[in-house]
Short mmCIF file of C-alpha atoms in Angstrom, two decimals:
data_model
loop_
_atom_site.label_atom_id
_atom_site.label_comp_id
_atom_site.label_asym_id
_atom_site.label_seq_id
_atom_site.Cartn_x
_atom_site.Cartn_y
_atom_site.Cartn_z
CA UNK F 13 -55.10 24.84 -8.64
CA UNK F 14 -52.88 24.86 -5.54
CA UNK F 15 -52.55 28.07 -3.57
CA UNK F 16 -49.33 29.99 -4.29
CA UNK F 17 -46.62 29.34 -1.75
CA UNK F 18 -48.11 26.01 -0.57
CA UNK F 19 -46.56 22.73 -1.71
CA UNK F 20 -48.68 20.27 -3.58
CA UNK F 21 -49.43 16.92 -1.94
CA UNK F 22 -47.05 15.29 -4.41
CA UNK F 23 -44.21 17.65 -3.49
CA UNK F 24 -44.82 17.10 0.20
CA UNK F 25 -44.75 13.35 -0.27
CA UNK F 26 -41.48 13.70 -2.21
CA UNK F 27 -39.79 15.12 0.84
CA UNK F 28 -40.14 12.07 3.07
CA UNK F 29 -39.47 12.86 6.73
CA UNK F 30 -36.66 10.90 8.35
CA UNK F 31 -37.78 8.49 11.05
CA UNK F 32 -37.29 9.66 14.62
CA UNK F 33 -36.84 7.83 17.90
CA UNK F 34 -40.49 8.69 18.66
CA UNK F 35 -41.56 6.80 15.51
CA UNK F 36 -39.50 3.78 16.59
CA UNK F 37 -41.01 3.95 20.09
CA UNK F 38 -44.57 4.00 18.71
CA UNK F 39 -43.97 1.07 16.39
CA UNK F 40 -42.25 -1.01 19.10
CA UNK F 41 -44.76 -0.02 21.78
CA UNK F 42 -42.11 1.25 24.19
CA UNK F 43 -40.90 4.61 25.52
CA UNK F 44 -38.39 6.86 23.74
CA UNK F 45 -36.03 6.33 26.69
CA UNK F 46 -36.12 2.58 26.04
CA UNK F 47 -35.34 3.15 22.36
CA UNK F 48 -32.40 5.36 23.30
CA UNK F 49 -30.98 2.82 25.75
CA UNK F 50 -31.37 -0.15 23.41
CA UNK F 51 -29.93 1.53 20.32
CA UNK F 52 -26.97 2.79 22.34
CA UNK F 53 -26.17 -0.75 23.42
CA UNK F 54 -27.42 -0.41 27.01
CA UNK F 55 -29.61 -3.52 26.94
CA UNK F 56 -28.87 -5.17 30.29
CA UNK F 57 -32.06 -3.93 31.97
CA UNK F 58 -34.46 -5.03 29.20
CA UNK F 59 -36.00 -8.34 28.23
CA UNK F 60 -34.56 -9.89 25.05
CA UNK F 61 -37.94 -9.60 23.30
CA UNK F 62 -38.05 -5.87 24.04
CA UNK F 63 -34.59 -5.40 22.60
CA UNK F 64 -35.59 -7.35 19.49
CA UNK F 65 -38.76 -5.29 19.02
CA UNK F 66 -36.87 -2.01 19.21
CA UNK F 67 -34.16 -3.12 16.81
CA UNK F 68 -36.70 -4.53 14.35
CA UNK F 69 -38.76 -1.33 14.43
CA UNK F 70 -35.65 0.77 13.83
CA UNK F 71 -34.65 -1.42 10.89
CA UNK F 72 -38.13 -1.32 9.34
CA UNK F 73 -38.27 2.47 9.59
CA UNK F 74 -34.68 3.00 8.44
CA UNK F 75 -33.97 4.91 11.62
CA UNK F 76 -30.44 6.30 11.93
CA UNK F 77 -29.57 7.41 15.49
CA UNK F 78 -28.23 10.93 15.87
CA UNK F 79 -24.48 10.96 16.45
CA UNK F 80 -24.82 14.07 18.59
CA UNK F 81 -27.57 12.54 20.67
CA UNK F 82 -25.63 9.33 21.14
CA UNK F 83 -22.57 11.28 22.22
CA UNK F 84 -24.68 13.18 24.75
CA UNK F 85 -26.23 10.00 26.15
CA UNK F 86 -23.04 7.97 26.33
CA UNK F 87 -20.54 10.72 27.07
CA UNK F 88 -18.74 9.89 23.82
CA UNK F 89 -19.41 9.41 20.13
CA UNK F 90 -18.63 6.48 17.86
CA UNK F 91 -15.82 8.44 16.21
CA UNK F 92 -12.14 7.61 16.61
CA UNK F 93 -9.64 10.24 15.50
CA UNK F 94 -6.63 8.91 13.60
CA UNK F 95 -3.78 11.42 13.79
CA UNK F 96 -1.17 11.25 11.01
CA UNK F 97 2.06 13.25 10.74
CA UNK F 98 2.41 15.95 8.08
CA UNK F 99 3.64 13.95 5.12
CA UNK F 100 3.34 13.43 1.40
CA UNK F 101 4.23 9.74 1.55
CA UNK F 102 2.29 7.72 -0.99
CA UNK F 103 1.74 4.80 1.40
CA UNK F 104 -0.14 6.89 3.96
CA UNK F 105 -3.37 5.53 2.45
CA UNK F 106 -2.17 1.97 3.11
CA UNK F 107 -1.45 2.86 6.75
CA UNK F 108 -4.87 4.49 7.18
CA UNK F 109 -6.61 1.54 5.52
CA UNK F 110 -5.04 -1.00 7.90
CA UNK F 111 -5.77 0.92 11.10
CA UNK F 112 -9.21 2.24 10.12
CA UNK F 113 -10.22 -1.22 8.90
CA UNK F 114 -9.66 -2.62 12.40
CA UNK F 115 -11.67 0.23 13.96
CA UNK F 116 -14.55 0.02 11.51
CA UNK F 117 -14.96 -3.69 12.25
CA UNK F 118 -15.54 -2.65 15.86
CA UNK F 119 -18.31 -0.23 14.87
CA UNK F 120 -16.34 3.02 14.93
CA UNK F 121 -16.21 5.76 12.32
CA UNK F 122 -12.68 6.98 11.65
CA UNK F 123 -11.86 10.66 11.24
CA UNK F 124 -8.36 11.27 9.84
CA UNK F 125 -6.55 14.35 11.14
CA UNK F 126 -3.25 15.23 9.44
CA UNK F 127 -0.98 17.32 11.66
CA UNK F 128 0.07 20.65 10.24
CA UNK F 129 3.67 21.25 9.20
CA UNK F 130 3.49 24.82 10.54
CA UNK F 131 4.20 23.67 14.07
CA UNK F 132 2.96 21.88 17.17
CA UNK F 133 0.90 24.81 18.47
CA UNK F 134 -1.29 24.98 15.35
CA UNK F 135 -1.80 21.21 15.36
CA UNK F 136 -2.61 21.17 19.08
CA UNK F 137 -5.28 23.87 18.82
CA UNK F 138 -7.02 22.30 15.84
CA UNK F 139 -6.91 18.83 17.35
CA UNK F 140 -8.21 19.96 20.75
CA UNK F 141 -11.11 21.71 19.01
CA UNK F 142 -11.88 18.52 17.08
CA UNK F 143 -11.83 16.38 20.24
CA UNK F 144 -14.12 18.83 22.01
CA UNK F 145 -16.58 18.85 19.11
CA UNK F 146 -16.66 15.09 18.43
CA UNK F 147 -16.25 13.65 21.94
CA UNK F 148 -14.42 10.72 20.33
CA UNK F 149 -14.25 7.20 21.71
CA UNK F 150 -10.49 7.47 21.38
CA UNK F 151 -7.52 8.90 19.55
CA UNK F 152 -5.00 6.83 17.62
CA UNK F 153 -1.71 8.63 17.02
CA UNK F 154 0.67 7.37 14.34
CA UNK F 155 3.63 9.05 15.98
CA UNK F 156 3.14 12.74 15.27
CA UNK F 157 2.21 13.99 18.76
CA UNK F 158 4.56 14.59 21.71
CA UNK F 159 3.89 12.72 24.94
CA UNK F 160 2.76 15.83 26.85
CA UNK F 161 -0.01 16.43 24.29
CA UNK F 162 -1.13 12.81 24.48
CA UNK F 163 -1.29 13.01 28.26
CA UNK F 164 -3.55 16.07 28.01
CA UNK F 165 -6.06 14.06 26.01
CA UNK F 166 -5.92 11.21 28.50
CA UNK F 167 -6.57 13.60 31.37
CA UNK F 168 -9.79 14.84 29.77
CA UNK F 169 -11.01 11.27 29.38
CA UNK F 170 -10.06 10.53 25.76
CA UNK F 171 -8.36 7.13 25.45
CA UNK F 172 -5.08 7.37 23.55
CA UNK F 173 -3.26 4.73 21.52
CA UNK F 174 0.18 5.74 20.31
CA UNK F 175 3.70 4.40 19.81
CA UNK F 176 4.66 7.04 22.40
CA UNK F 177 2.28 6.18 25.25
CA UNK F 178 -0.11 3.42 26.23
CA UNK F 179 -3.84 3.57 26.93
CA UNK F 180 -4.01 2.49 30.53
CA UNK F 181 -3.72 -1.10 29.39
CA UNK F 182 -0.47 -2.62 28.17
CA UNK F 183 1.92 0.17 27.21
CA UNK F 184 2.72 0.30 23.52
CA UNK F 185 6.47 0.68 23.60
CA UNK F 186 7.64 3.37 21.20
CA UNK F 187 9.68 1.81 18.48
CA UNK F 188 12.20 3.72 16.43
CA UNK F 189 10.92 2.63 13.04
CA UNK F 190 11.78 5.89 11.32
CA UNK F 191 15.22 6.10 12.92
CA UNK F 192 15.75 2.50 11.79
CA UNK F 193 14.90 3.49 8.22
CA UNK F 194 17.58 6.18 8.37
CA UNK F 195 20.09 3.76 9.87
CA UNK F 196 19.54 1.12 7.21
CA UNK F 197 19.87 3.76 4.48
CA UNK F 198 23.17 5.03 5.90
CA UNK F 199 24.57 1.52 6.46
CA UNK F 200 23.74 0.53 2.88
CA UNK F 201 25.36 3.63 1.43
CA UNK F 202 28.47 3.14 3.55
CA UNK F 203 28.77 -0.52 2.51
CA UNK F 204 28.59 0.63 -1.10
CA UNK F 205 31.69 2.76 -0.53
CA UNK F 206 30.26 6.24 0.04
CA UNK F 207 32.32 7.98 2.71
CA UNK F 208 30.21 11.11 2.81
CA UNK F 209 26.44 10.91 3.27
CA UNK F 210 23.78 13.64 3.19
CA UNK F 211 20.03 13.61 3.82
CA UNK F 212 17.48 14.88 1.30
CA UNK F 213 14.15 16.26 2.54
CA UNK F 214 11.26 17.08 0.28
CA UNK F 215 11.12 20.86 -0.10
CA UNK F 216 8.59 22.34 2.31
CA UNK F 217 8.50 19.27 4.56
CA UNK F 218 11.69 19.56 6.58
CA UNK F 219 9.61 19.77 9.77
CA UNK F 220 7.86 16.46 9.05
CA UNK F 221 8.24 14.29 12.17
CA UNK F 222 9.13 11.13 10.28
CA UNK F 223 11.77 12.91 8.20
CA UNK F 224 13.54 14.34 11.25
CA UNK F 225 13.58 10.90 12.88
CA UNK F 226 15.01 9.28 9.76
CA UNK F 227 17.73 11.88 9.49
CA UNK F 228 18.53 11.17 13.15
CA UNK F 229 19.12 7.54 12.21
CA UNK F 230 21.48 8.57 9.40
CA UNK F 231 23.41 10.84 11.79
CA UNK F 232 23.73 8.03 14.36
CA UNK F 233 25.31 5.63 11.86
CA UNK F 234 27.73 8.27 10.56
CA UNK F 235 28.84 9.07 14.11
CA UNK F 236 29.43 5.39 14.94
CA UNK F 237 31.42 4.82 11.75
CA UNK F 238 33.58 7.91 12.03
CA UNK F 239 32.02 9.73 9.09
CA UNK F 240 31.35 13.46 8.92
CA UNK F 241 28.01 14.64 10.31
CA UNK F 242 25.53 14.52 7.43
CA UNK F 243 24.41 17.77 5.88
CA UNK F 244 20.86 18.07 4.62
CA UNK F 245 19.16 19.84 1.75
CA UNK F 246 15.67 20.34 0.28
CA UNK F 247 14.58 18.83 -3.01
CA UNK F 248 11.61 20.26 -4.96
CA UNK F 249 9.60 17.64 -6.82
CA UNK F 250 10.05 19.20 -10.23
CA UNK F 251 12.85 18.71 -12.81
CA UNK F 252 14.30 22.21 -12.63
CA UNK F 253 14.19 22.43 -8.84
CA UNK F 254 15.72 18.98 -8.32
CA UNK F 255 18.46 19.72 -10.87
CA UNK F 256 19.32 23.03 -9.20
CA UNK F 257 19.34 21.50 -5.69
CA UNK F 258 21.63 18.64 -6.72
CA UNK F 259 23.90 20.88 -8.81
CA UNK F 260 24.40 23.23 -5.86
CA UNK F 261 25.19 20.31 -3.55
CA UNK F 262 27.76 18.78 -5.93
CA UNK F 263 29.51 21.99 -6.98
CA UNK F 264 33.28 21.53 -6.56
CA UNK F 265 32.94 17.96 -5.24
CA UNK F 266 35.36 15.29 -6.47
CA UNK F 267 34.45 12.30 -4.26
CA UNK F 268 31.29 10.16 -4.57
CA UNK F 269 28.36 11.19 -2.38
CA UNK F 270 25.66 9.03 -0.81
CA UNK F 271 22.18 10.53 -0.47
CA UNK F 272 19.56 9.09 1.89
CA UNK F 273 16.13 10.35 0.78
CA UNK F 274 12.97 11.09 2.74
CA UNK F 275 10.85 9.29 0.15
CA UNK F 276 10.98 7.50 -3.18
CA UNK F 277 9.60 10.64 -4.82
CA UNK F 278 12.59 12.67 -3.62
CA UNK F 279 14.96 9.93 -4.77
CA UNK F 280 13.41 9.74 -8.25
CA UNK F 281 13.59 13.53 -8.60
CA UNK F 282 17.32 13.40 -7.78
CA UNK F 283 17.97 10.55 -10.22
CA UNK F 284 16.40 12.57 -13.04
CA UNK F 285 18.22 15.69 -11.88
CA UNK F 286 21.55 13.86 -11.96
CA UNK F 287 20.96 12.64 -15.49
CA UNK F 288 20.17 16.13 -16.71
CA UNK F 289 23.51 17.55 -15.49
CA UNK F 290 25.70 14.64 -16.56
CA UNK F 291 26.19 13.11 -13.10
CA UNK F 292 26.49 9.32 -13.12
CA UNK F 293 24.31 7.28 -10.72
CA UNK F 294 25.59 5.37 -8.77
CA UNK F 295 29.23 6.15 -9.73
CA UNK F 296 29.21 9.81 -8.70
CA UNK F 297 26.10 9.83 -6.52
CA UNK F 298 24.43 6.95 -4.67
CA UNK F 299 20.71 7.45 -4.01
CA UNK F 300 18.42 5.41 -1.77
CA UNK F 301 14.70 6.07 -1.26
CA UNK F 302 12.09 5.02 1.28
CA UNK F 303 9.08 2.67 1.04
CA UNK F 304 9.94 1.00 -2.27
CA UNK F 305 6.91 2.22 -4.18
CA UNK F 306 6.06 0.67 -7.54
CA UNK F 307 7.10 3.72 -9.58
CA UNK F 308 10.67 3.49 -8.30
CA UNK F 309 10.90 -0.06 -9.58
CA UNK F 310 9.94 0.76 -13.18
CA UNK F 311 12.11 3.84 -13.77
CA UNK F 312 15.63 3.57 -15.17
CA UNK F 313 17.94 3.24 -13.37
CA UNK F 314 15.77 1.19 -11.04
CA UNK F 315 15.60 2.78 -7.60
CA UNK F 316 17.32 1.31 -4.55
CA UNK F 317 14.92 1.79 -1.65
CA UNK F 318 13.87 0.68 1.81
CA UNK F 319 10.87 -1.65 2.11
CA UNK F 320 8.70 -1.37 5.23
CA UNK F 321 6.32 -4.20 6.15
CA UNK F 322 3.29 -2.31 7.46
CA UNK F 323 1.80 -5.45 9.03
CA UNK F 324 4.82 -5.63 11.31
CA UNK F 325 5.40 -1.93 11.86
CA UNK F 326 1.74 -1.33 12.82
CA UNK F 327 1.23 -4.53 14.79
CA UNK F 328 1.68 -2.78 18.16
CA UNK F 329 -0.96 -0.16 17.44
CA UNK F 330 -3.36 -2.70 15.93
CA UNK F 331 -2.99 -4.99 18.94
CA UNK F 332 -3.59 -2.06 21.30
CA UNK F 333 -6.80 -1.19 19.39
CA UNK F 334 -8.09 -4.75 19.79
CA UNK F 335 -7.22 -4.84 23.50
CA UNK F 336 -8.73 -1.41 24.17
CA UNK F 337 -12.01 -1.83 22.29
CA UNK F 338 -12.53 -5.60 22.49
CA UNK F 339 -11.68 -6.57 18.92
CA UNK F 340 -9.92 -9.55 17.39
CA UNK F 341 -6.15 -9.45 17.69
CA UNK F 342 -4.31 -9.11 14.37
CA UNK F 343 -2.68 -12.30 13.05
CA UNK F 344 0.49 -13.30 14.85
CA UNK F 345 3.49 -12.71 12.64
CA UNK F 346 6.62 -14.86 12.58
CA UNK F 347 9.11 -13.83 15.25
CA UNK F 348 11.76 -13.38 12.55
CA UNK F 349 9.55 -11.22 10.34
CA UNK F 350 11.58 -8.32 8.99
CA UNK F 351 10.10 -4.87 9.48
CA UNK F 352 12.46 -3.11 7.07
CA UNK F 353 14.89 -4.25 4.42
CA UNK F 354 16.73 -2.84 1.42
CA UNK F 355 15.26 -3.48 -2.02
CA UNK F 356 18.33 -3.67 -4.24
CA UNK F 357 18.14 -1.45 -7.28
CA UNK F 358 20.62 0.32 -9.55
CA UNK F 359 21.01 3.69 -7.82
CA UNK F 360 23.14 2.75 -4.78
#
């Protein structure tokens, strides 16, 4: 009978110890320092047969190098932080998949950090703490960070890829994709005969970077075309809230109104809200969404929205990743490829 408090041999065997660098060194017949150098990719000083022995021993033992130890040895980890703006957009996963796919092919592990809507100071503190803890190989910003914050990361030795600032290699010129979305929404509404245009945020996300930039695009078109400066309002994503928001906006109005929406979800909420208070779409209210998600194309009336080709809109960042980390450049797209276009529906 086994002594109380001591594991049986079977129990001890069940808790198999993970292989260490010392185990790999013994099996390969080399020092632990050699194992560390080889598995961290520093193979220039070693014979090819030594490198092969170390890698084979590690594979046979199932050895997984410590991320912390690798970061200490190399001055950085294999993590890349992907910073996204505060958003509820349903295509954020598609954006993350494209960018992280490129990074993972290069051997990096992607950590997604979503900026907080509470303000830049909260985001900055959390992100700086994350960079300090992970010692990342780089930071990829999708457009949520101001240039002064990005420069801080560069100064502490963290490579930065962003639409706002380059990496030390070719500068990635900041495009105005989100402002362009707002402009194309406003132009479409104006062509459809709406002489007053407003912008609809999702309730609780008025501070979202992309939303502010899109509204800026709407304002720019209205100024150029001699229209009144667009007002803005918040739309909750629930039937009662959307109905109340739209009813308050339309109270006493006699002329048709065009509404440029932060997302398809906001647009769909307004379409349902309009129907519940007897407002005709698009006769009384024209509504245009953003990103042309599948749900907007199966509701009735079918949603008019803006389509964004992510391959084109992210091509600058993806090219910068390849140039910075030595990957394969993304496929060259036709010079006339359209980044954004209106998907004609029945709501504007």
